[in-house]
PDB file of C-alpha atoms in Angstrom:
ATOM      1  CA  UNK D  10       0.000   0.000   0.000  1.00  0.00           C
ATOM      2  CA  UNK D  11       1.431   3.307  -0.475  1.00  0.00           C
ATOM      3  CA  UNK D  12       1.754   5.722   1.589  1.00  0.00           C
ATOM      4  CA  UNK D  13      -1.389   8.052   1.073  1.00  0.00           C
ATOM      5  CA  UNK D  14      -3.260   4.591   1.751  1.00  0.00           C
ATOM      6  CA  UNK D  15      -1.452   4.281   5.006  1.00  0.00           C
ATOM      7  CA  UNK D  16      -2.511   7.749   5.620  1.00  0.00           C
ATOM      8  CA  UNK D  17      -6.145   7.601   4.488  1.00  0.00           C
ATOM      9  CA  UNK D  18      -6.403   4.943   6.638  1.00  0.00           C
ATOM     10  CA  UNK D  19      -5.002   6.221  10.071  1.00  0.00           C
ATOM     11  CA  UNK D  20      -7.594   9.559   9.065  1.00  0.00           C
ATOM     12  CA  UNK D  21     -10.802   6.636   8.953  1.00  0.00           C
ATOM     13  CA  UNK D  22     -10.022   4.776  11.986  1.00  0.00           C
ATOM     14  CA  UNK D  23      -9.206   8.228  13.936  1.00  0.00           C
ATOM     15  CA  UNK D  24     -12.787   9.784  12.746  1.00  0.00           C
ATOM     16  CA  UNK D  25     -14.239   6.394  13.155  1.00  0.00           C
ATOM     17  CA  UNK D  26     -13.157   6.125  16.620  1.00  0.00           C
ATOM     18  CA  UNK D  27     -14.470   9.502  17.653  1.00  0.00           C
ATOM     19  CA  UNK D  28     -17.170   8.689  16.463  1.00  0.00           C
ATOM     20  CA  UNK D  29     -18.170   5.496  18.157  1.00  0.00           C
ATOM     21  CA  UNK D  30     -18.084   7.582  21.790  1.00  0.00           C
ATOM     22  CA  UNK D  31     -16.707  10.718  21.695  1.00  0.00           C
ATOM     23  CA  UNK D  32     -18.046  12.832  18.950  1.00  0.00           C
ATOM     24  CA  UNK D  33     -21.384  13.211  16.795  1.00  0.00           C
ATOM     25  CA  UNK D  34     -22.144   9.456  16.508  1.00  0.00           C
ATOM     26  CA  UNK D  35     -23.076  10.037  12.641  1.00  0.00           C
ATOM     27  CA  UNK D  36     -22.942   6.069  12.438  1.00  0.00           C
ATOM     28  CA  UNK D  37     -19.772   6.414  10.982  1.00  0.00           C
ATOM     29  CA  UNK D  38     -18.583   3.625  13.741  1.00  0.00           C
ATOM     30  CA  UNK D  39     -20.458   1.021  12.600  1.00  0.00           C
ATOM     31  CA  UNK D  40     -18.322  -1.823  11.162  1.00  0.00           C
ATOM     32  CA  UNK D  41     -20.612  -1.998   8.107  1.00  0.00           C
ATOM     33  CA  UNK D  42     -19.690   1.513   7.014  1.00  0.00           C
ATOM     34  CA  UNK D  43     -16.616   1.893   8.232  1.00  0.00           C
ATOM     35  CA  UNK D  44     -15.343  -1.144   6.618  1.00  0.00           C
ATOM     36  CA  UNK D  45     -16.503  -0.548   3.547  1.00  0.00           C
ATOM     37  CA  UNK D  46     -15.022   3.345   3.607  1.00  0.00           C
ATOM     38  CA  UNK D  47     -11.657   1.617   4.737  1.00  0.00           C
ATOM     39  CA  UNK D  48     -12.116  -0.829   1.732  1.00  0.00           C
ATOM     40  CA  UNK D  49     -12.902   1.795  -1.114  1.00  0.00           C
ATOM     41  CA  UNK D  50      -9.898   3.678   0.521  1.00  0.00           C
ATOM     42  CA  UNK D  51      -7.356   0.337  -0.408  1.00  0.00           C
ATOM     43  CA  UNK D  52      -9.294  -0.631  -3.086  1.00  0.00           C
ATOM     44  CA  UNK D  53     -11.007  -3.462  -2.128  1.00  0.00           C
ATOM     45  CA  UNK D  54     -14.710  -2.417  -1.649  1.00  0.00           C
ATOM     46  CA  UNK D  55     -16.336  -5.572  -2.057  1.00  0.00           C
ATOM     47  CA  UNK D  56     -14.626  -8.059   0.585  1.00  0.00           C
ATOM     48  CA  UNK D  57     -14.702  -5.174   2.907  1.00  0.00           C
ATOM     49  CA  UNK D  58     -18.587  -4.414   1.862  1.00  0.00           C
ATOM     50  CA  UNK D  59     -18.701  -8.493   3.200  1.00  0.00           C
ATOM     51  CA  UNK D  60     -16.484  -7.900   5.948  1.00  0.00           C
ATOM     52  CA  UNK D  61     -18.418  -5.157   7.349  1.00  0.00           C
ATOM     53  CA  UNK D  62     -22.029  -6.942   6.987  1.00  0.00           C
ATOM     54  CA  UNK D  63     -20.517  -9.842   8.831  1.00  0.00           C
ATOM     55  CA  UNK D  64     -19.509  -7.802  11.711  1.00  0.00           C
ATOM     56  CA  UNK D  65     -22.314  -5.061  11.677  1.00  0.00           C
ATOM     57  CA  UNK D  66     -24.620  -8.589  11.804  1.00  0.00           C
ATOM     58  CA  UNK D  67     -22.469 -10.410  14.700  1.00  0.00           C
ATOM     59  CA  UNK D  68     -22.476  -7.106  17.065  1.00  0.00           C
ATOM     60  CA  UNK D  69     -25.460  -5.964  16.069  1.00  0.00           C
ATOM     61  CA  UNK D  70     -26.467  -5.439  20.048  1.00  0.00           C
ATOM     62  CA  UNK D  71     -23.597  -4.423  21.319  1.00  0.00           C
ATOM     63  CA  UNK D  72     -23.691  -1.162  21.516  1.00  0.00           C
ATOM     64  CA  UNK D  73     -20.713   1.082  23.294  1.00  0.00           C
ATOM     65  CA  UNK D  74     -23.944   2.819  26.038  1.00  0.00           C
ATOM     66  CA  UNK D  75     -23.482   3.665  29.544  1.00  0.00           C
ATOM     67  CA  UNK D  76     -20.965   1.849  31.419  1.00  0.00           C
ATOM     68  CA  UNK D  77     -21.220  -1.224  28.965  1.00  0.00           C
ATOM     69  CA  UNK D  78     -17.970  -1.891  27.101  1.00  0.00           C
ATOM     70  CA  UNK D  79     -18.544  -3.441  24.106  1.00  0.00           C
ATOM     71  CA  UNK D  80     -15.543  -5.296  21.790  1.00  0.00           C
ATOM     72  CA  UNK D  81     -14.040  -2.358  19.417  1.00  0.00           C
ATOM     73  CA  UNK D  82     -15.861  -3.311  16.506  1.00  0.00           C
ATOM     74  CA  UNK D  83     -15.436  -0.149  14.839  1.00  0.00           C
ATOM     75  CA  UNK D  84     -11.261  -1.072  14.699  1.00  0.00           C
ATOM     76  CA  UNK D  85     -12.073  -4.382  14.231  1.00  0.00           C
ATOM     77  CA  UNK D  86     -13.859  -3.740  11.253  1.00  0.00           C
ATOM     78  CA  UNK D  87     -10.745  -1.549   9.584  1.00  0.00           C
ATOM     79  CA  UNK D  88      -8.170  -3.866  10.812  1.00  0.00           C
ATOM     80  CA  UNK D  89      -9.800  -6.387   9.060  1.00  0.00           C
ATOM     81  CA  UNK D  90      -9.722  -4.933   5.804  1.00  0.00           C
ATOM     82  CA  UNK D  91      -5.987  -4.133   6.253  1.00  0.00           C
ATOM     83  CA  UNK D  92      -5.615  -7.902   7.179  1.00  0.00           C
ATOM     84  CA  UNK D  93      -7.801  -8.674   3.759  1.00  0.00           C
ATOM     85  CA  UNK D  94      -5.471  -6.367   1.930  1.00  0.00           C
ATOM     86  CA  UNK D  95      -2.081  -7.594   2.977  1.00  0.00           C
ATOM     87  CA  UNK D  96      -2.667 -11.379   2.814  1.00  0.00           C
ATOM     88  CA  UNK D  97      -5.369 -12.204   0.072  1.00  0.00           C
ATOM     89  CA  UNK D  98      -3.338 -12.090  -2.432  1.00  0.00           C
ATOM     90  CA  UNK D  99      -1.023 -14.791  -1.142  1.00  0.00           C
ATOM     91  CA  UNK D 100      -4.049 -16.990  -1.334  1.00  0.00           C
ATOM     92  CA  UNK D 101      -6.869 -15.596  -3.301  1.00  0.00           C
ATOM     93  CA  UNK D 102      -7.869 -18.755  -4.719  1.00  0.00           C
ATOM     94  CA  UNK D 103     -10.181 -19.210  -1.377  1.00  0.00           C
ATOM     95  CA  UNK D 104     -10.910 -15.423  -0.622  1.00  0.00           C
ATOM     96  CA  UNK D 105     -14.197 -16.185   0.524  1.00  0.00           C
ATOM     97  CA  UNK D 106     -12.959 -18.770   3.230  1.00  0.00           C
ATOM     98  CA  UNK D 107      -9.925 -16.308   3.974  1.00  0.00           C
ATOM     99  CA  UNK D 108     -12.698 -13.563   4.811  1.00  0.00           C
ATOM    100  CA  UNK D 109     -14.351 -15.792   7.125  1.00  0.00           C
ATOM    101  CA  UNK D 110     -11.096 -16.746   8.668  1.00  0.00           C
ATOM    102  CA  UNK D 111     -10.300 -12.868   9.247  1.00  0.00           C
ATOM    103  CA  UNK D 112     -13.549 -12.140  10.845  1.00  0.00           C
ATOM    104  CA  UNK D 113     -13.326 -14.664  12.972  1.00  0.00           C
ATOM    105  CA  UNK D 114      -9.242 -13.785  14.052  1.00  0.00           C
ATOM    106  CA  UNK D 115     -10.763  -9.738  14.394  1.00  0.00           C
ATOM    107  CA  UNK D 116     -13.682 -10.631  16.824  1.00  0.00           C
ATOM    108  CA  UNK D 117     -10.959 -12.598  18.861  1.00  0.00           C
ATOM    109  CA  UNK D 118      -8.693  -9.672  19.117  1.00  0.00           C
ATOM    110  CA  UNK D 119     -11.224  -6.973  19.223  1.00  0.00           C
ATOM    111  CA  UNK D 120     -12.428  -8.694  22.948  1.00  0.00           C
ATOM    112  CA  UNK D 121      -8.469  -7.973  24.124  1.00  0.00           C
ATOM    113  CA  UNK D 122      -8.059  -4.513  22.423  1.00  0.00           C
ATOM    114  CA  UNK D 123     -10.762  -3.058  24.152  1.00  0.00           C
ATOM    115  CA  UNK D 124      -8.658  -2.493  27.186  1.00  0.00           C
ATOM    116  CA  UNK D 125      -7.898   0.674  25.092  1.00  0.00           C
ATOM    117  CA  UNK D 126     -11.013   1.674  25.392  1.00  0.00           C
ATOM    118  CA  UNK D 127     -11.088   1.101  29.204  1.00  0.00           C
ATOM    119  CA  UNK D 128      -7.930   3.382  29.486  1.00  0.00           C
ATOM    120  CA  UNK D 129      -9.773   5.709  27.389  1.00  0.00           C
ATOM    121  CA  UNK D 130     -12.337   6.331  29.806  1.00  0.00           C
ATOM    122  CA  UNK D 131     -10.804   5.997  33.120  1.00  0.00           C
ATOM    123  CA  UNK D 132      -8.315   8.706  31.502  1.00  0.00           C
ATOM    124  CA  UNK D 133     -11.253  10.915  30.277  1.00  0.00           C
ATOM    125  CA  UNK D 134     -12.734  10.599  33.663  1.00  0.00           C
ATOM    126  CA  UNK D 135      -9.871  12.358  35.154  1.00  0.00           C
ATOM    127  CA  UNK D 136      -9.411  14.857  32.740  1.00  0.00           C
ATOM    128  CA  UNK D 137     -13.460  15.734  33.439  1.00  0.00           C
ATOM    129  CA  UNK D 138     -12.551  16.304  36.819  1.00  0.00           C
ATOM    130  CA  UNK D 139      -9.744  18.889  35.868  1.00  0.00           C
ATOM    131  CA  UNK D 140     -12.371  20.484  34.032  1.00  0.00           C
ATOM    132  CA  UNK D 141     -14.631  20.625  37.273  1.00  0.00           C
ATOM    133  CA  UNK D 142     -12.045  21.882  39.070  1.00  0.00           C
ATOM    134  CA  UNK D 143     -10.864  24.877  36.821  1.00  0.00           C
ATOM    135  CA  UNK D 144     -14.597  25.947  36.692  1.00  0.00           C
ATOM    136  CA  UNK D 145     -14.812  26.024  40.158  1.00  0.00           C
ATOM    137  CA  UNK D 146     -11.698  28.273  39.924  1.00  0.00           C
ATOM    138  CA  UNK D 147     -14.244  30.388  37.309  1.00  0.00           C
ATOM    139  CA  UNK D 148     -11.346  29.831  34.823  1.00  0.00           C
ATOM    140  CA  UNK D 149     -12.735  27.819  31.730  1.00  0.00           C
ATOM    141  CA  UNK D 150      -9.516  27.455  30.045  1.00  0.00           C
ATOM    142  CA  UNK D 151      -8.958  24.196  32.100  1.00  0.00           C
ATOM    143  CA  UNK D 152     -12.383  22.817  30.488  1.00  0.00           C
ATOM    144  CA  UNK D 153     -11.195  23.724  26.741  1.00  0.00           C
ATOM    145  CA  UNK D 154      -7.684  22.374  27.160  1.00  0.00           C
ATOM    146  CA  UNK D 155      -9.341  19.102  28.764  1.00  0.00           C
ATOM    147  CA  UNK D 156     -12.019  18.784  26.279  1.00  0.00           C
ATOM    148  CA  UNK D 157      -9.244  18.185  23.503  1.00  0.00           C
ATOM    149  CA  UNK D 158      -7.294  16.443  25.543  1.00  0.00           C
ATOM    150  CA  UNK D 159     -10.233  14.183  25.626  1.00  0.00           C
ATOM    151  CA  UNK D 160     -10.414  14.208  21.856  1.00  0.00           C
ATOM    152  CA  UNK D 161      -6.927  13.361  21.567  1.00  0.00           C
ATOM    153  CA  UNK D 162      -7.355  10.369  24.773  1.00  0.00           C
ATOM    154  CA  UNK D 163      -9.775   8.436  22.025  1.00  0.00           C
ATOM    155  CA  UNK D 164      -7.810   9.454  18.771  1.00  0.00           C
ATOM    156  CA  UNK D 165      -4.794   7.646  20.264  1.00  0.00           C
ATOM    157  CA  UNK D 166      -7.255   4.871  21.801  1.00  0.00           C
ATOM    158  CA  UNK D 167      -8.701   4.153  18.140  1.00  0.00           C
ATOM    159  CA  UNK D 168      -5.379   4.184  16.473  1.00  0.00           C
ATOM    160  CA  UNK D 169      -4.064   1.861  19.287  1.00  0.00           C
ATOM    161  CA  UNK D 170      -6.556  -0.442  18.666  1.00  0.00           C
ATOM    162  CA  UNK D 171      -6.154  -0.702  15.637  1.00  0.00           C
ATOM    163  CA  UNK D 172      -2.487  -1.309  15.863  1.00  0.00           C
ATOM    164  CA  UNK D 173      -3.051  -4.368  18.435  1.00  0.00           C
ATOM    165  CA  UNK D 174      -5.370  -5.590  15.596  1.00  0.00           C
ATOM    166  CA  UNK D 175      -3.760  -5.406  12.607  1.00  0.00           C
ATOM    167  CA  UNK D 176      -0.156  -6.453  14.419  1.00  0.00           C
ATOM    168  CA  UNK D 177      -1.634  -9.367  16.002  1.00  0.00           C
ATOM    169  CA  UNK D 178      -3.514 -10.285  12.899  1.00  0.00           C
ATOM    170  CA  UNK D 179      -0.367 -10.279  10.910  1.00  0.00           C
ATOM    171  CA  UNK D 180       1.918 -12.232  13.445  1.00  0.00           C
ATOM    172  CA  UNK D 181      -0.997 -14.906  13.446  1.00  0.00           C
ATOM    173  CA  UNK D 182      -1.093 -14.876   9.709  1.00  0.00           C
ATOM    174  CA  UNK D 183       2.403 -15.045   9.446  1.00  0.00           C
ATOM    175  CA  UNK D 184       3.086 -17.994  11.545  1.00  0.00           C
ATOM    176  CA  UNK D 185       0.243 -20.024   9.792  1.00  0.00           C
ATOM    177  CA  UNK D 186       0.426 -18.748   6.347  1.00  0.00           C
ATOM    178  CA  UNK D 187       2.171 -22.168   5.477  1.00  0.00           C
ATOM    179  CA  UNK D 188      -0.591 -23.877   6.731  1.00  0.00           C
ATOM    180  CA  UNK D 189      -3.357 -21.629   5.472  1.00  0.00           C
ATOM    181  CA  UNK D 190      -4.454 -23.255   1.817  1.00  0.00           C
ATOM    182  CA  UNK D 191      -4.254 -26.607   3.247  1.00  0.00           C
ATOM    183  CA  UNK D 192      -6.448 -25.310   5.876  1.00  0.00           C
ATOM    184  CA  UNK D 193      -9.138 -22.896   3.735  1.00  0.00           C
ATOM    185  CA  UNK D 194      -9.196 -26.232   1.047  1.00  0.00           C
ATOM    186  CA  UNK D 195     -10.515 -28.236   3.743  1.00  0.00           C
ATOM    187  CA  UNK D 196     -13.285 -25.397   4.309  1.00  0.00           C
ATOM    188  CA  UNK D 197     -14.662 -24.640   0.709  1.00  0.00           C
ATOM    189  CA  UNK D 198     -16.460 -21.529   1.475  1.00  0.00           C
ATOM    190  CA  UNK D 199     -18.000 -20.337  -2.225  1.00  0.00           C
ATOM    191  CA  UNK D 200     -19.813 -16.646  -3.117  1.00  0.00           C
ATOM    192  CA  UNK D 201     -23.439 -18.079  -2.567  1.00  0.00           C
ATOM    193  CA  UNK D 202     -22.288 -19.643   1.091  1.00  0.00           C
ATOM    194  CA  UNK D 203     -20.878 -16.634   2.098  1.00  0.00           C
ATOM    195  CA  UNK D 204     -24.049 -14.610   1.697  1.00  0.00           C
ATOM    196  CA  UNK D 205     -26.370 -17.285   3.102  1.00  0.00           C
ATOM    197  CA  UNK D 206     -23.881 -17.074   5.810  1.00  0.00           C
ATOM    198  CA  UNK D 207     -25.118 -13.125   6.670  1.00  0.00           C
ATOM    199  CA  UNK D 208     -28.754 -13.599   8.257  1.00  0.00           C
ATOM    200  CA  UNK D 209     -27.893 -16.371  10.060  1.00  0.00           C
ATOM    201  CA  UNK D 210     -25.063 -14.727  11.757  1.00  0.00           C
ATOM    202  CA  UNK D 211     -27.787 -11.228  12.198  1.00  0.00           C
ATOM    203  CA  UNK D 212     -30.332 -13.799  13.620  1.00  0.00           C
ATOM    204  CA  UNK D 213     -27.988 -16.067  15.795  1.00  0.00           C
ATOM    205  CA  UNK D 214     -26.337 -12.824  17.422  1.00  0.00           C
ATOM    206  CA  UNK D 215     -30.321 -11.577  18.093  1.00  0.00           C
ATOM    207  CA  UNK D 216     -31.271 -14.700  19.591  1.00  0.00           C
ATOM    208  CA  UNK D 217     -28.417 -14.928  22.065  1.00  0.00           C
ATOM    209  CA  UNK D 218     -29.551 -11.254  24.126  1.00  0.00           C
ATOM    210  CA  UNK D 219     -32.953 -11.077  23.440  1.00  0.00           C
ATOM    211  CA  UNK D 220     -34.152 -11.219  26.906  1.00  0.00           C
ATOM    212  CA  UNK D 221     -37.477 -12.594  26.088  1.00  0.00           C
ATOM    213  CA  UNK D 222     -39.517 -15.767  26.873  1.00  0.00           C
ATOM    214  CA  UNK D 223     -40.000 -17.944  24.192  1.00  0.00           C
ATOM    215  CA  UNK D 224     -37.842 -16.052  21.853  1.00  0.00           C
ATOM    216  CA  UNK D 225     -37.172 -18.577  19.374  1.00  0.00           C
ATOM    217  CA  UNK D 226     -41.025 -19.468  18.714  1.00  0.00           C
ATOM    218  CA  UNK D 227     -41.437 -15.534  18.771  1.00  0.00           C
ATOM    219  CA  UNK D 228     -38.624 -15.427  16.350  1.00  0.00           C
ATOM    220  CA  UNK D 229     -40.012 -18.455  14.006  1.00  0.00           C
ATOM    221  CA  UNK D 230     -43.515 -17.455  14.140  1.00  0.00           C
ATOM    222  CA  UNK D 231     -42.884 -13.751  13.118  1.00  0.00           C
ATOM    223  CA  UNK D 232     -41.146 -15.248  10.055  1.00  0.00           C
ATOM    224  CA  UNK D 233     -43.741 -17.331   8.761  1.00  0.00           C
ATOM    225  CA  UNK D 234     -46.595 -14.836   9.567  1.00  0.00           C
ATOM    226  CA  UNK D 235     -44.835 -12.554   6.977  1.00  0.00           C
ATOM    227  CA  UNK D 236     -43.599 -15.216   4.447  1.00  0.00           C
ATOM    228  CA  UNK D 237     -47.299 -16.384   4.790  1.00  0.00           C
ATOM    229  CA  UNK D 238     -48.005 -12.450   3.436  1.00  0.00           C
ATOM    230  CA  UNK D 239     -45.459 -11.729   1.185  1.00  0.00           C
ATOM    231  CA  UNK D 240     -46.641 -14.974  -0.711  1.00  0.00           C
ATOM    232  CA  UNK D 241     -50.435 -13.749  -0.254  1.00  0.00           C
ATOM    233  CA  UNK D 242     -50.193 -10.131  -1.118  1.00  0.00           C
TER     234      UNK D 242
END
């Protein structure tokens, strides 16, 4: 990649980062956009377009609200292109299987990378209460100097992140790289698999936090109802 890639793509995850907590939340954070931005940036729209439906499908509840920390999906997302970017063309006689391979490698590391985003906010926390303190001083230069310093905390949390991602991603690639065709031939993953692969991940992730009784029946039943008037109507 050259280096106005490299650039282009420190500029997406930094925006995309702010965006998942800090700033506007324009839904520029969600894997399925951000992915595919990241994508069109290295030229590879359409395995990141498949990348990001995966994981906008498999976190679809897990949302960054409150005191909930959710995986960094939004880096996870990116890091996976990257990963896409460097390696399929080593084997891109099973890029569909190499995809699925990715995602799963990025969810793994996206549960230990977000001890960034832990950092992130115990550090922000502190720099609130230098804010508090230098408007109980009535000086309010504390709270603008703090407020970018919080901007800055989650710029350098996002492109940490991604880092852990994409480094970790590439030493495990690395080490099994000899092993990988053997491995994706024994796992023939074709176009039409990998999209029927999509709403099953969407509905499987549902299922697992819907906190209701009889969920699956509620699930099934909703389905047929309007199968039962699509085919009707």
């Amino acid at each position: 990649m050259v280096t106005t890639q490299w650039m282009m793509i420190v500029v997406v995850s930094i925006l995309s980062g702010l965006d998942r907590t800090a700033l506007a939340q324009t839904m520029l954070s969600r894997p399925l956009v951000c992915a595919s931005l990241a994508g069109y940036v290295l030229g590879i729209f359409v395995p990141a377009l498949q990348i990001g439906i995966m994981l906008e499908l498999l976190w679809l509840m897990r949302l960054p609200v409150g005191a909930t920390i959710a995986p960094d999906d939004t880096q996870a997302a990116i890091g996976a292109v990257v990963l896409v970017k460097l390696f399929a063309p080593q084997i891109s006689d099973h890029l569909y299987a190499f995809i699925i391979f990715i995602v799963v490698l990025v969810v793994i590391l996206a549960e230990v990378g977000k001890c960034w985003d832990v950092w992130a906010r115990h550090l922000n926390e502190r720099l609130f209460s230098n804010a508090v303190r230098g408007l109980e001083r009535s000086s309010t230069r504390p709270l603008v100097i703090n407020h970018y310093a919080g901007l800055v905390v989650f710029s350098c949390a996002a492109l940490l992140s991604l880092l852990f991602i994409v480094a970790g991603g590439s030493g495990a690639l690395w080490v099994g790289m000899k092993y990988m065709s053997t491995l994706l031939s024994v796992f023939p993953v074709h176009e039409k698999g990998l999209v029927a692969i999509f709403p099953l991940v969407g509905i499987a992730s549902i299922l697992v936090v819907m906190q209701v009784k009889h969920t699956v029946s509620l699930f099934v039943g909703g389905f047929c109802l309007t199968f039962l008037l699509l085919e009707v109507l």
